Short mmCIF file of C-alpha atoms in Angstrom, two decimals:
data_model
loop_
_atom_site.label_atom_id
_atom_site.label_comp_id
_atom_site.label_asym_id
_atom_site.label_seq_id
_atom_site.Cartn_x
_atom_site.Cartn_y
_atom_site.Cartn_z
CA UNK I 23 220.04 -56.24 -144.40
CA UNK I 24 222.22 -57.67 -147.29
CA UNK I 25 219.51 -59.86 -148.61
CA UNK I 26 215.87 -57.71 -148.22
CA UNK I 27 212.32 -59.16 -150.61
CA UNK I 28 211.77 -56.69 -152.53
CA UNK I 29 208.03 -57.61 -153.02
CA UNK I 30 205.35 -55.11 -152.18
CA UNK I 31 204.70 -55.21 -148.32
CA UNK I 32 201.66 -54.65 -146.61
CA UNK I 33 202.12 -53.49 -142.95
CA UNK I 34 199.12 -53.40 -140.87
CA UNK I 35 199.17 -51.73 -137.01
CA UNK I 36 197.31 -53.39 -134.16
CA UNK I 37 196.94 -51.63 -130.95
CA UNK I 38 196.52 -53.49 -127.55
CA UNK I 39 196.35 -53.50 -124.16
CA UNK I 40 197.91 -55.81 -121.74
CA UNK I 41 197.27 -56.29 -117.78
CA UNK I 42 199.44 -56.89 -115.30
CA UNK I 43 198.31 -59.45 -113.27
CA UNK I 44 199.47 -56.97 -110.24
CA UNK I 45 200.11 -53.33 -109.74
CA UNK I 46 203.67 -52.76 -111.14
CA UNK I 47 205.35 -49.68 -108.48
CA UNK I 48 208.14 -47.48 -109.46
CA UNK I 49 208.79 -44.04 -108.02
CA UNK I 50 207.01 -42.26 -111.39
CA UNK I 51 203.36 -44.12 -110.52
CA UNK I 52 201.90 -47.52 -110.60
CA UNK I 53 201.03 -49.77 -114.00
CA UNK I 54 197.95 -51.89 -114.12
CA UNK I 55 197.66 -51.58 -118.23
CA UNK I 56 200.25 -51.43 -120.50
CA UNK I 57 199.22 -50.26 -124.41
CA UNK I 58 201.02 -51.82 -127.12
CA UNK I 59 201.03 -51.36 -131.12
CA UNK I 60 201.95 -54.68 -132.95
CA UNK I 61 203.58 -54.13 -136.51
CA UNK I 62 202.53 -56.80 -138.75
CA UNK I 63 204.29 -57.13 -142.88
CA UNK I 64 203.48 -59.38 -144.98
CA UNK I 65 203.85 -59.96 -148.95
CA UNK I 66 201.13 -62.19 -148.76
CA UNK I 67 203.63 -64.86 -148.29
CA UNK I 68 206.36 -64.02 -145.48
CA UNK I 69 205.22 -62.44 -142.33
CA UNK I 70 206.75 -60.47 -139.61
CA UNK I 71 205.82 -59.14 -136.23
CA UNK I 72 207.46 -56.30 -134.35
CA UNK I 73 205.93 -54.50 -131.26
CA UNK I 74 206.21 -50.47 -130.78
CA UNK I 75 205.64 -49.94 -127.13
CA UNK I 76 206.58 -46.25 -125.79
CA UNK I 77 206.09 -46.12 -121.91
CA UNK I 78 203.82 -42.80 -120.95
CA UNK I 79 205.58 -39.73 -119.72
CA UNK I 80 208.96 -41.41 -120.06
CA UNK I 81 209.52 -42.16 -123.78
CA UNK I 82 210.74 -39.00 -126.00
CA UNK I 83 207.87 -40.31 -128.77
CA UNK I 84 205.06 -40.94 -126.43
CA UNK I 85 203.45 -38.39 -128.15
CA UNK I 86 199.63 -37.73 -128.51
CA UNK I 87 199.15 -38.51 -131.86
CA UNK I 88 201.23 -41.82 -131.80
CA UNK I 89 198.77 -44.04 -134.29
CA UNK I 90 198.61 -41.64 -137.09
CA UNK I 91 202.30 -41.14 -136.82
CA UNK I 92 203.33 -44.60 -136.80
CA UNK I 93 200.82 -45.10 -139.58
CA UNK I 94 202.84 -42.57 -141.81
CA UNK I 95 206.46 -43.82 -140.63
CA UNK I 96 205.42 -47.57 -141.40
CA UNK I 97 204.24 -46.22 -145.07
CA UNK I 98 207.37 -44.51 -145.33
CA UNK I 99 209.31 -47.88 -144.16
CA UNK I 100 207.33 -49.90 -146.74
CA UNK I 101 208.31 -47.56 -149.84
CA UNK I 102 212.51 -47.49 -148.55
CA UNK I 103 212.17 -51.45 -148.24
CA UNK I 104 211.33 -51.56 -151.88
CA UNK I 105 214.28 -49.39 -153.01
CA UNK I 106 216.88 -51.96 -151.30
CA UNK I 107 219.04 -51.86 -147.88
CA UNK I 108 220.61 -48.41 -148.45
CA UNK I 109 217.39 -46.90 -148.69
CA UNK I 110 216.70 -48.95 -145.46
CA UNK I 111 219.54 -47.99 -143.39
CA UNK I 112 218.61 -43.97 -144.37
CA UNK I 113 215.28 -44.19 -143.07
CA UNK I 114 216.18 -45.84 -139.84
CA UNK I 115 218.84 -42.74 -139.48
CA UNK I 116 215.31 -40.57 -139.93
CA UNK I 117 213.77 -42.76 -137.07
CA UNK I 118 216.49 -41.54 -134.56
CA UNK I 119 213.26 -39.56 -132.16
CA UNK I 120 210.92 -42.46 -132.37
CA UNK I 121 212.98 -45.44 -130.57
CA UNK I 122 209.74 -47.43 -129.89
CA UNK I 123 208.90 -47.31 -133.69
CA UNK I 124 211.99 -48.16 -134.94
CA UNK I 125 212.61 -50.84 -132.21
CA UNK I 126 209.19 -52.17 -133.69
CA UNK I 127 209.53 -51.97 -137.25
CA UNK I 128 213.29 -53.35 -136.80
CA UNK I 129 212.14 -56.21 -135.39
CA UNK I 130 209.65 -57.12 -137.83
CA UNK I 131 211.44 -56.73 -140.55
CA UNK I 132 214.49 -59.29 -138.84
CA UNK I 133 211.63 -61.59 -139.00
CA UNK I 134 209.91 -61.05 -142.55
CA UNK I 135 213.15 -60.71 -144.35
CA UNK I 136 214.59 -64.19 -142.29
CA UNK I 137 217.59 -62.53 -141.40
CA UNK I 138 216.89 -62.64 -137.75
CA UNK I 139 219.84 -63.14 -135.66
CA UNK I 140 221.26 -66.87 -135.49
CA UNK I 141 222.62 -67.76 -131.65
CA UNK I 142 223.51 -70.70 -129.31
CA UNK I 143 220.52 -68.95 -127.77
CA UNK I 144 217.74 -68.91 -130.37
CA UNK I 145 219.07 -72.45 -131.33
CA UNK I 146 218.10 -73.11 -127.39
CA UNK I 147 221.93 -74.06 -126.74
CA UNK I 148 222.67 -71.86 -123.39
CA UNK I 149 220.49 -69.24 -121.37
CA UNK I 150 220.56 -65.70 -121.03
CA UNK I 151 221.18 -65.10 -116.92
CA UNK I 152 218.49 -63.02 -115.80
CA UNK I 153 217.66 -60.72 -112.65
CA UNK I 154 214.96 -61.33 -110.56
CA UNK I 155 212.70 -57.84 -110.35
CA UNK I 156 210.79 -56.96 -107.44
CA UNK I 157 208.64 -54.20 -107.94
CA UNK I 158 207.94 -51.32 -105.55
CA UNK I 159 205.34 -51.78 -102.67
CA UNK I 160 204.63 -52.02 -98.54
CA UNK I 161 208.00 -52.93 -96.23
CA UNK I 162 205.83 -56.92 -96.45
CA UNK I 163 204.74 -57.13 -99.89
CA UNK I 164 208.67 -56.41 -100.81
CA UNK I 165 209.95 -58.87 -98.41
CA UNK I 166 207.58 -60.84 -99.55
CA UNK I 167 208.28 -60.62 -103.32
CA UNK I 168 212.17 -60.78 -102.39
CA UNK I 169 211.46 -64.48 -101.08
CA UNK I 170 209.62 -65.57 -103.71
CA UNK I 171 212.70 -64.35 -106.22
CA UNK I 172 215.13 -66.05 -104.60
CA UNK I 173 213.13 -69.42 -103.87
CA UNK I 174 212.63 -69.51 -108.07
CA UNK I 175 216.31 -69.56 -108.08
CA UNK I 176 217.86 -66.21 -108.94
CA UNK I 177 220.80 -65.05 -107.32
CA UNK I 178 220.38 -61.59 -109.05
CA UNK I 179 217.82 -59.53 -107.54
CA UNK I 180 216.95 -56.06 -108.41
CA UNK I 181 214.89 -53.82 -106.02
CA UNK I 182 212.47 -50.73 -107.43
CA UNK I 183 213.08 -48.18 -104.67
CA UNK I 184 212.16 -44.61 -103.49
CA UNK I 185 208.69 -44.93 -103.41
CA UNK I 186 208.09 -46.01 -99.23
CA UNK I 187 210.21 -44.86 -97.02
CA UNK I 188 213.78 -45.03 -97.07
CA UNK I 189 214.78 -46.39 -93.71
CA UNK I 190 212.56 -48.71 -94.41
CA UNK I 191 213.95 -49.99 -97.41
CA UNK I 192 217.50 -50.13 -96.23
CA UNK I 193 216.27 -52.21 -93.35
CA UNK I 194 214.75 -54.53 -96.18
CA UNK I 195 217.90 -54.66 -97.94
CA UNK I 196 219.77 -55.09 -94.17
CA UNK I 197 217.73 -58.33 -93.74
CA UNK I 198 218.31 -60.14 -97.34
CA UNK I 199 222.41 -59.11 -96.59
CA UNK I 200 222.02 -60.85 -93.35
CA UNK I 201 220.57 -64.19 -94.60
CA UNK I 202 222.91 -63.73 -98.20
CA UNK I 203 226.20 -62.48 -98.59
CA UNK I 204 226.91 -60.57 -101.94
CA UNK I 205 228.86 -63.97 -103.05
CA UNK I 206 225.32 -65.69 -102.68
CA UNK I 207 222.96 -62.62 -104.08
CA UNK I 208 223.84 -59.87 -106.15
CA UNK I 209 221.90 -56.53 -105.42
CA UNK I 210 220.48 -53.91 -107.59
CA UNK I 211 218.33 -51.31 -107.06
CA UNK I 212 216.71 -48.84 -109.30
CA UNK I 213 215.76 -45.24 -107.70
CA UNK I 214 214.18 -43.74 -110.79
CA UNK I 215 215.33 -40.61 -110.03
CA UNK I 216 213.74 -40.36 -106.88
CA UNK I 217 216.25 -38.69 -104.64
CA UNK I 218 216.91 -34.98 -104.25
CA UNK I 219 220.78 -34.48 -105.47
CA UNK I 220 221.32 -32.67 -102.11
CA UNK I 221 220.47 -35.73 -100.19
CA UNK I 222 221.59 -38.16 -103.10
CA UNK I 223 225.25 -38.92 -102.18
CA UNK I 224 224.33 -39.15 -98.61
CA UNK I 225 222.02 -41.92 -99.71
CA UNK I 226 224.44 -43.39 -101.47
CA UNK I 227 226.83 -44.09 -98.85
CA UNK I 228 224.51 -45.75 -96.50
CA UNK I 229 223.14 -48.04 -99.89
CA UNK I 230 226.94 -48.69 -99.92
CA UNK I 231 227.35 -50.68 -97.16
CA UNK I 232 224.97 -53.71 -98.02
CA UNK I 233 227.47 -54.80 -100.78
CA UNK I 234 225.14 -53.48 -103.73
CA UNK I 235 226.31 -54.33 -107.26
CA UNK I 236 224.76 -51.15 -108.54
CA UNK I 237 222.11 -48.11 -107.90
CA UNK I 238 220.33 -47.07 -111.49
CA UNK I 239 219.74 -43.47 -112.16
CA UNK I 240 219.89 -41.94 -108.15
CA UNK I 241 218.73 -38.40 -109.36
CA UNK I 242 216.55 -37.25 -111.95
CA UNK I 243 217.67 -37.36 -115.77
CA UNK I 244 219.30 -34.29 -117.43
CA UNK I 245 221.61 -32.56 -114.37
CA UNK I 246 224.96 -33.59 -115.81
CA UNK I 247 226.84 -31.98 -113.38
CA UNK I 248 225.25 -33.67 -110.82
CA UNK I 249 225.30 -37.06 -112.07
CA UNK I 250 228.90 -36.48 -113.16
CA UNK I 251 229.84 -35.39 -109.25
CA UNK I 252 227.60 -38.12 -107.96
CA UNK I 253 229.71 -40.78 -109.63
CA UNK I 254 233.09 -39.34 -108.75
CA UNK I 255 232.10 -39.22 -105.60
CA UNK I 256 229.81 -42.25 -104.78
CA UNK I 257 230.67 -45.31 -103.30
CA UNK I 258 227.77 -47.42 -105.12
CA UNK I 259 228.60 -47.74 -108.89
CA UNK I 260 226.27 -45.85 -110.59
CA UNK I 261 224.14 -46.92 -114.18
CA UNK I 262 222.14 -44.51 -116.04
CA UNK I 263 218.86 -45.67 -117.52
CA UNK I 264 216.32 -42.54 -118.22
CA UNK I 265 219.29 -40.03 -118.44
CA UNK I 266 219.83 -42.05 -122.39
CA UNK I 267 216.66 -41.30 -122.81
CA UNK I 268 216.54 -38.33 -125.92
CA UNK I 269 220.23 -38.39 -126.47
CA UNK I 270 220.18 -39.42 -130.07
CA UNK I 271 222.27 -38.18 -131.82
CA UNK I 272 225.87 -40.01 -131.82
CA UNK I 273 228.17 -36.83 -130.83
CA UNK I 274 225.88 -36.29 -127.90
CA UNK I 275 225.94 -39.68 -126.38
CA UNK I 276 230.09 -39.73 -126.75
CA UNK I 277 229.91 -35.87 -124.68
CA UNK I 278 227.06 -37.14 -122.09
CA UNK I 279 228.99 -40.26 -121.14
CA UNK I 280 232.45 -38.23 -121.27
CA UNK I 281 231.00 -35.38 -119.29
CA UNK I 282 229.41 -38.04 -116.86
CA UNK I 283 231.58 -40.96 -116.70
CA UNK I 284 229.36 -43.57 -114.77
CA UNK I 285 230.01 -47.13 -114.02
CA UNK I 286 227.48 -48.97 -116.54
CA UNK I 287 224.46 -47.92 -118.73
CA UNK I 288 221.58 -49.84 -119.51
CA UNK I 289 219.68 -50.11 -122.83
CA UNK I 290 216.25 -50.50 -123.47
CA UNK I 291 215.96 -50.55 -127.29
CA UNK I 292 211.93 -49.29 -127.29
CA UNK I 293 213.55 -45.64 -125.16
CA UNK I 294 217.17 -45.72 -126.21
CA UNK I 295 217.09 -45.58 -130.04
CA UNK I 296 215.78 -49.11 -131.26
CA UNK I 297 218.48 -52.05 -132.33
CA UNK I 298 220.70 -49.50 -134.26
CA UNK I 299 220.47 -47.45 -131.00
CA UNK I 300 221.43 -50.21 -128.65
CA UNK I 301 224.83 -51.06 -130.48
CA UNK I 302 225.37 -47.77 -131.07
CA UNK I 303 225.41 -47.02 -127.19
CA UNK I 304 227.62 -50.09 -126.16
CA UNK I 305 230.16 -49.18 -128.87
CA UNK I 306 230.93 -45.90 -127.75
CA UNK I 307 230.69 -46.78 -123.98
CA UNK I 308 233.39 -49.44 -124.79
CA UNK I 309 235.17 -47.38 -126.26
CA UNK I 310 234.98 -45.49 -122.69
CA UNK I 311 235.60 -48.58 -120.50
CA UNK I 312 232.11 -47.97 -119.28
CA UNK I 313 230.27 -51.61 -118.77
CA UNK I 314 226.53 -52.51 -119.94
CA UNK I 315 223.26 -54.47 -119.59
CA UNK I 316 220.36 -54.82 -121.71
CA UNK I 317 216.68 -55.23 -120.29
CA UNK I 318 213.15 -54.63 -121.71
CA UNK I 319 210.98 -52.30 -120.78
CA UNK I 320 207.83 -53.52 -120.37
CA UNK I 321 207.14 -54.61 -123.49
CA UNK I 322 205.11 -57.97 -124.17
CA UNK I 323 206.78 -61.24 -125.34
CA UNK I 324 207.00 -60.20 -128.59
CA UNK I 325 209.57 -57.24 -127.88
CA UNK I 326 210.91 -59.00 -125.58
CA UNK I 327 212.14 -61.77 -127.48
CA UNK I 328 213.44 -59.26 -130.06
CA UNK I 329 215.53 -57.99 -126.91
CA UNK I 330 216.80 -61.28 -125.98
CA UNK I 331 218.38 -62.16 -129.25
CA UNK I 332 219.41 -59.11 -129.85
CA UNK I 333 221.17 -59.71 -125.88
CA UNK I 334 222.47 -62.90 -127.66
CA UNK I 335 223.89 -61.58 -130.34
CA UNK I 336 225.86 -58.39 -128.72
CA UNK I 337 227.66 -59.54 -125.82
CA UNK I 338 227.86 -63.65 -127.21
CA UNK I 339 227.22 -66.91 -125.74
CA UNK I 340 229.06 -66.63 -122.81
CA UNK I 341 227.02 -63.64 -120.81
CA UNK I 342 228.26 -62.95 -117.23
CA UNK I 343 226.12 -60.05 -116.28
CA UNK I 344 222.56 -60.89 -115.71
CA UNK I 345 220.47 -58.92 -118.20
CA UNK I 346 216.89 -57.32 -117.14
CA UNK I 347 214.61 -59.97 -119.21
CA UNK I 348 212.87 -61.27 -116.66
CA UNK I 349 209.33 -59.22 -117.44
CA UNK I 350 207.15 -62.24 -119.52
CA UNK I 351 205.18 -63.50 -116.93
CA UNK I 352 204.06 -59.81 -116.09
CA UNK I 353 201.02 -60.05 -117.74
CA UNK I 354 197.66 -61.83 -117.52
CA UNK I 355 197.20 -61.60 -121.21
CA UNK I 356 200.82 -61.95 -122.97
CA UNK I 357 201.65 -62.76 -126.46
CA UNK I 358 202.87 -66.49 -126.48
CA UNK I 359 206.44 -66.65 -127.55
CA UNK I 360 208.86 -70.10 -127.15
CA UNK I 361 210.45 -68.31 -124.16
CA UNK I 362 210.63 -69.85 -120.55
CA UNK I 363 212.33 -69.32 -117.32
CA UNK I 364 214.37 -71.95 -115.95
CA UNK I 365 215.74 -70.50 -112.60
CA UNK I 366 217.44 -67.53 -113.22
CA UNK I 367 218.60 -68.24 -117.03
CA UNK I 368 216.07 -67.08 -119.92
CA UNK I 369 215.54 -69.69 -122.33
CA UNK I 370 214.41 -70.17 -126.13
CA UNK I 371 212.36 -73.70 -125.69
CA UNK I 372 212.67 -74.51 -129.56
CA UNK I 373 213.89 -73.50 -133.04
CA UNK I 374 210.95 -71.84 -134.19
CA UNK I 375 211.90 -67.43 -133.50
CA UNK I 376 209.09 -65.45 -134.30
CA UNK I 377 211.05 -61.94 -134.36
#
């Protein structure tokens, strides 16, 4: 933010919905529609595009009156972007309960003020390595899905479970270990918080034996003692994903992870406090010797090119951990952005980054 226009912005709000081209599962409820604001600023010369996407009954500002107070924040951005970066960087510490906003007017500005981030991977140098997601459904339309992931080349593959039943899907998970070892595939799955913590660690233990990189959030969000026993005790590393969600404030984050102690985290700027939010999260789990990913969370290709250089620029050219930006092609209607999939790497296919 060293270098901001300070001409007169106009920000106008655009509110969308996208499709899925097919039911998207998870153990909270099935997606077909996905509603989107985009942030547009312009001073009649520069332009930039962000995208504020809060998932319903997950994010801590899905709230019911999200236009009119996105309206009022982006008014309030405007005015702070006239008085110069500090005024900037005090606002965004106001935007601390609205991740999705900030995430979105973060990203636009990147873009207006050209100070987006500069990467052997928005020059289109190297590739981000991806996981391959295959969302909930039937015992065959898994399996199915499962194939299809690892015929496109991934060798990352992370499975929504919780919703059918659970013999069932470690039966499904039996079969891909028998054809791949872990050296061939790496595993992930992704509860939601779908098991009871008195059957959780139980769970756990017969997950463990497939060779599973990782289980995301086992038991609901917000029973630290739980989750804290659970990873003592578990022999699947454990990352939290919805238990970040809410924990703002910088103090809290350091006692939750203390208190907790899990294996990874993983950040989804639009729920876990924007950009600032993101590095704010990996610097104190670092700090912990607690490892990280970044994905998106369903936003369209314009977030989720924000979220890929912003991938880029954290963790460097050199990324060993496949990230969770694999979502672009969810949609029948998507925002074009120069991003393609070349096996299981995400790719920027030329110079020009739009956010």
């Amino acid at each position: 933010m060293k270098n901001l226009r300070i001409e007169e912005l106009k920000i106008d709000i655009e509110e969308r919905v996208l499709h899925f081209k097919q039911p998207a599962g998870t153990s909270r409820g099935v997606y077909t529609e996905r509603k989107i604001w985009l942030v547009k600023m312009t001073d009649g010369d520069a332009v930039g595009i962000g995208e504020c996407a809060p998932l319903p009954r997950l994010s801590c500002d899905d709230i019911p009156d999200y236009s009119e107070k996105l309206r009022v924040k982006s008014e309030e951005f405007a005015a702070a972007y006239q008085q110069g970066a500090a005024a900037v960087s005090a606002f965004f510490e106001t935007m601390r309960d609205y991740p999705s906003m900030l995430f979105g007017l973060e990203t636009a500005m990147l873009n207006f003020a050209k100070t987006q981030h500069s990467t052997p991977f928005s020059r289109g140098e190297v590739g981000i390595p991806i996981n391959g997601l295959v969302w909930m459904g039937t015992y065959e339309e898994m399996q199915e899905r499962i194939e299809q992931k690892l015929a496109q080349g991934f060798r990352c593959v992370k499975l929504k479970i919780g919703a059918i039943d659970f013999d069932a899907e470690l039966e499904l998970i039996k079969k891909i270990r028998e054809r791949y070892s872990y050296h061939e595939v790496e595993l992930r799955v992704d509860a939601n918080g779908a098991f009871p913590f008195e059957e959780a660690l139980y769970k756990l233990e017969l997950l463990s034996q497939y060779a599973l990189h990782s289980i995301e959030q086992p038991i609901k969000a917000k029973q630290w003692a739980n989750m804290a026993e659970l990873c003592r005790e578990s022999p699947l590393p454990i990352a939290l994903d919805e238990e970040l969600i809410g924990v703002n404030d910088p103090d809290q984050k350091r006692q939750m992870l203390n208190i907790i102690r899990p294996r990874y985290i993983i950040l989804k700027p639009s729920l876990h406090g924007g950009m600032m939010g993101v590095r704010e999260w990996i610097d104190i789990a670092n700090d912990m010797g607690i490892g990280s990913w970044i994905t998106s969370a369903l936003e369209s290709n314009v977030g989720l090119n924000a979220i890929a250089q912003l991938t880029a620029d954290i963790y460097g050219p050199d990324i060993r951990m496949s990230q969770g930006l694999g979502t672009g092609q969810l949609f029948t209607d998507n925002i074009t952005m120069p991003l393609e999939i070349r096996g299981d790497k995400l790719w920027v296919v030329h110079n020009s980054i739009h956010s």
